[in-house]
CSV table of C-alpha atoms and ligand atoms in Angstrom, one decimal:
chain,number,residue,atom,x,y,z
K,1,MET,CA,-21.1,-47.8,-32.4
K,2,HIS,CA,-19.4,-49.5,-29.9
K,3,GLU,CA,-20.5,-53.3,-28.8
K,4,PHE,CA,-18.8,-54.1,-25.8
K,5,ALA,CA,-20.6,-55.5,-22.3
K,6,ILE,CA,-19.3,-54.5,-19.0
K,7,ALA,CA,-20.8,-57.1,-16.1
K,8,ASP,CA,-23.6,-55.1,-13.7
K,9,THR,CA,-21.6,-56.1,-10.4
K,10,ASP,CA,-20.7,-55.6,-7.6
K,11,ASP,CA,-16.5,-57.6,-8.0
K,12,LYS,CA,-13.7,-54.8,-9.4
K,13,ALA,CA,-12.0,-57.4,-10.2
K,14,VAL,CA,-14.9,-58.4,-13.1
K,15,LEU,CA,-15.0,-54.8,-13.9
K,16,TYR,CA,-12.3,-53.5,-14.4
K,17,ALA,CA,-11.1,-56.9,-16.7
K,18,ASP,CA,-14.7,-55.8,-18.2
K,19,LEU,CA,-13.3,-51.7,-19.2
K,20,LEU,CA,-10.3,-53.0,-20.1
K,21,SER,CA,-11.4,-55.8,-22.4
K,22,ALA,CA,-14.2,-52.7,-24.1
K,23,LEU,CA,-10.9,-50.1,-23.4
K,24,ASP,CA,-8.8,-52.5,-26.6
K,25,GLY,CA,-12.0,-52.4,-28.2
K,26,LEU,CA,-12.5,-49.2,-28.3
K,27,THR,CA,-9.0,-48.5,-29.3
K,28,ALA,CA,-7.1,-51.5,-30.6
K,29,GLY,CA,-7.9,-50.1,-34.5
K,30,GLU,CA,-7.6,-46.5,-33.6
K,31,PRO,CA,-3.7,-44.1,-34.2
K,32,ASP,CA,-5.2,-40.5,-32.5
K,33,PRO,CA,-4.8,-39.4,-29.4
K,34,VAL,CA,-6.6,-37.1,-28.5
K,35,ALA,CA,-9.8,-40.3,-30.0
K,36,ASN,CA,-8.7,-42.4,-27.6
K,37,MET,CA,-8.1,-40.7,-24.7
K,38,ALA,CA,-12.1,-39.3,-24.9
K,39,ASN,CA,-13.5,-42.8,-25.6
K,40,ALA,CA,-11.3,-43.8,-21.9
K,41,ALA,CA,-13.1,-41.2,-20.1
K,42,ALA,CA,-16.1,-41.6,-21.5
K,43,LEU,CA,-16.3,-45.8,-20.4
K,44,LEU,CA,-14.4,-44.5,-16.9
K,45,TRP,CA,-17.2,-42.1,-16.6
K,46,GLU,CA,-20.3,-44.2,-17.4
K,47,TYR,CA,-18.9,-47.8,-15.7
K,48,LEU,CA,-17.5,-46.1,-12.0
K,49,PRO,CA,-20.2,-44.9,-9.5
K,50,ASP,CA,-19.4,-43.1,-7.3
K,51,ILE,CA,-17.1,-40.5,-9.2
K,52,ASN,CA,-16.6,-37.2,-10.2
K,53,TRP,CA,-14.6,-36.7,-12.8
K,54,ALA,CA,-12.3,-38.8,-14.8
K,55,GLY,CA,-9.6,-38.4,-17.7
K,56,PHE,CA,-6.5,-37.1,-19.3
K,57,TYR,CA,-3.2,-34.1,-17.8
K,58,ARG,CA,-0.8,-34.4,-20.9
K,59,LEU,CA,2.4,-33.8,-20.1
K,60,ILE,CA,4.1,-31.3,-22.3
K,61,ASP,CA,6.9,-29.5,-21.3
K,62,GLY,CA,7.5,-29.5,-18.5
K,63,GLU,CA,4.2,-28.6,-17.6
K,64,LEU,CA,1.1,-30.7,-17.2
K,65,VAL,CA,-2.2,-30.0,-19.3
K,66,LEU,CA,-5.8,-30.6,-19.6
K,67,GLY,CA,-6.5,-33.4,-21.8
K,68,PRO,CA,-10.0,-35.1,-22.3
K,69,PHE,CA,-11.5,-35.6,-19.7
K,70,GLN,CA,-15.6,-35.9,-18.2
K,71,GLY,CA,-16.8,-33.7,-15.5
K,72,LYS,CA,-16.4,-29.9,-14.2
K,73,VAL,CA,-13.7,-27.6,-16.2
K,74,ALA,CA,-10.6,-28.6,-14.0
K,75,CYS,CA,-7.2,-26.7,-13.6
K,76,ILE,CA,-5.9,-26.2,-17.0
K,77,ARG,CA,-1.7,-26.5,-15.7
K,78,ILE,CA,0.2,-28.1,-13.5
K,79,ALA,CA,3.1,-28.4,-12.3
K,80,SER,CA,5.4,-31.5,-12.0
K,81,GLY,CA,5.8,-32.0,-8.4
K,82,GLU,CA,1.7,-29.6,-7.9
K,83,GLY,CA,-1.5,-31.2,-6.4
K,84,VAL,CA,-1.9,-35.2,-6.9
K,85,CYS,CA,-1.5,-35.0,-10.5
K,86,GLY,CA,2.1,-33.3,-9.6
K,87,ALA,CA,3.8,-36.2,-7.0
K,88,ALA,CA,2.0,-39.2,-9.2
K,89,ALA,CA,4.0,-37.0,-11.8
K,90,ALA,CA,7.4,-36.8,-10.1
K,91,THR,CA,7.4,-39.9,-8.4
K,92,ARG,CA,6.2,-42.3,-11.6
K,93,GLU,CA,3.7,-44.1,-8.4
K,94,THR,CA,0.1,-43.9,-8.1
K,95,GLN,CA,-1.6,-42.1,-5.8
K,96,LEU,CA,-4.0,-43.6,-4.0
K,97,VAL,CA,-5.6,-40.5,-1.1
K,98,ASP,CA,-7.9,-40.8,0.3
K,99,ASP,CA,-9.1,-37.4,2.5
K,100,VAL,CA,-8.1,-35.0,-0.4
K,101,ASP,CA,-8.0,-32.9,2.5
K,102,ALA,CA,-5.2,-33.6,4.4
K,103,PHE,CA,-3.3,-34.2,1.1
K,104,PRO,CA,-0.5,-31.7,0.7
K,105,GLY,CA,-1.0,-29.1,-1.9
K,106,HIS,CA,-4.0,-31.8,-2.7
K,107,ILE,CA,-5.6,-28.5,-6.1
K,108,PRO,CA,-9.2,-27.6,-6.0
K,109,CYS,CA,-10.8,-28.5,-9.2
K,110,ASP,CA,-14.3,-29.5,-7.8
K,111,GLY,CA,-15.8,-28.5,-4.6
K,112,ALA,CA,-17.6,-31.8,-4.0
K,113,SER,CA,-14.4,-34.1,-4.8
K,114,ALA,CA,-13.1,-36.1,-1.4
K,115,SER,CA,-10.7,-38.2,-2.6
K,116,GLU,CA,-8.9,-39.3,-6.1
K,117,LEU,CA,-6.3,-41.9,-7.7
K,118,VAL,CA,-4.1,-40.3,-10.3
K,119,VAL,CA,-1.8,-43.1,-12.7
K,120,PRO,CA,1.3,-42.6,-14.2
K,121,ILE,CA,1.2,-43.5,-18.2
K,122,MET,CA,4.6,-44.6,-18.7
K,123,VAL,CA,5.3,-45.1,-22.2
K,124,ASN,CA,8.3,-47.0,-23.7
K,125,GLY,CA,9.9,-45.8,-20.2
K,126,VAL,CA,8.9,-41.6,-20.7
K,127,LEU,CA,5.9,-39.9,-18.9
K,128,PHE,CA,3.4,-39.7,-21.1
K,129,GLY,CA,0.7,-38.1,-18.9
K,130,VAL,CA,-0.8,-39.9,-15.8
K,131,LEU,CA,-5.3,-40.4,-15.6
K,132,ASP,CA,-7.0,-38.7,-12.8
K,133,ILE,CA,-10.2,-39.9,-11.2
K,134,ASP,CA,-11.9,-37.9,-8.4
K,135,SER,CA,-15.2,-39.1,-5.9
K,136,PRO,CA,-17.3,-36.8,-3.9
K,137,SER,CA,-17.2,-39.6,-1.1
K,138,LYS,CA,-13.4,-39.9,0.8
K,139,ALA,CA,-12.0,-43.1,0.4
K,140,ARG,CA,-14.2,-44.3,-2.3
K,141,PHE,CA,-11.1,-45.7,-4.0
K,142,ASP,CA,-8.4,-48.9,-2.8
K,143,GLN,CA,-6.4,-50.8,-4.1
K,144,ILE,CA,-8.1,-53.3,-6.4
K,145,ASP,CA,-9.7,-49.1,-8.6
K,146,ALA,CA,-5.4,-49.3,-8.7
K,147,ARG,CA,-3.7,-52.2,-10.3
K,148,GLY,CA,-6.5,-52.3,-12.5
K,149,CYS,CA,-6.9,-48.4,-13.6
K,150,GLU,CA,-3.2,-49.7,-14.2
K,151,LYS,CA,-3.3,-52.0,-16.2
K,152,LEU,CA,-5.5,-49.5,-18.5
K,153,VAL,CA,-3.6,-47.5,-18.3
K,154,ALA,CA,-0.7,-50.1,-19.7
K,155,LEU,CA,-2.4,-50.9,-22.7
K,156,LEU,CA,-4.3,-47.4,-23.3
K,157,GLY,CA,-0.1,-45.7,-23.7
K,158,PRO,CA,1.2,-46.7,-26.2
K,159,ARG,CA,-1.9,-46.4,-28.2
K,160,LEU,CA,-1.8,-42.1,-26.9
K,161,MET,CA,1.6,-42.4,-29.0
K,162,ARG,CA,1.1,-43.6,-32.6
K,163,ARG,CA,-0.2,-41.1,-35.3
F,201,LIG,N1,-7.5,-32.7,-8.0
F,201,LIG,C1,-6.0,-32.4,-8.7
F,201,LIG,C2,-5.9,-31.7,-10.1
F,201,LIG,C3,-7.1,-31.8,-10.9
F,201,LIG,S1,-8.6,-31.8,-10.9
F,201,LIG,O1,-8.4,-33.0,-9.5
F,201,LIG,C4,-9.5,-32.4,-11.7
F,201,LIG,C5,-4.8,-32.6,-8.4
F,201,LIG,O2,-4.5,-32.4,-6.8
F,201,LIG,O3,-3.7,-32.1,-8.8
């Protein structure tokens, strides 16, 4: 069993620092990308409040393909440029969407989703895929979430390429 401490706090900066440390411990010695994505999704699912989906899409042959996640069954393939995930993949920029209904082309996998944060995963300048987190509350995610998840992904990315 892995031992890590996640503070029970409303201070998001503290929470993300703890999550980064926990993710480091969970993935540092593990070369398998599926195992590392699976544990990352489980970690976010357990400790980020007010979310209904957390997981990964991997860029394969120009398409985003569903990876390890927590939440309801989701769309399996997303073309680059489609939906929030495809926008993150096409622009290589984090997408912070306060209201998914106002995002042109949003793909509704779970009708409960109201806001969404999608962070591209870049490894050595190449897009590996995206981290996608959905919430049933509008405007659930802010810049602290965006920067916190970007740090998580910066740590995790190189650990998805090892075999
Ligand atoms: N809503 C996403 C699709 C993936 S699900 O949220 C898991 C999108 O618009 O790209």
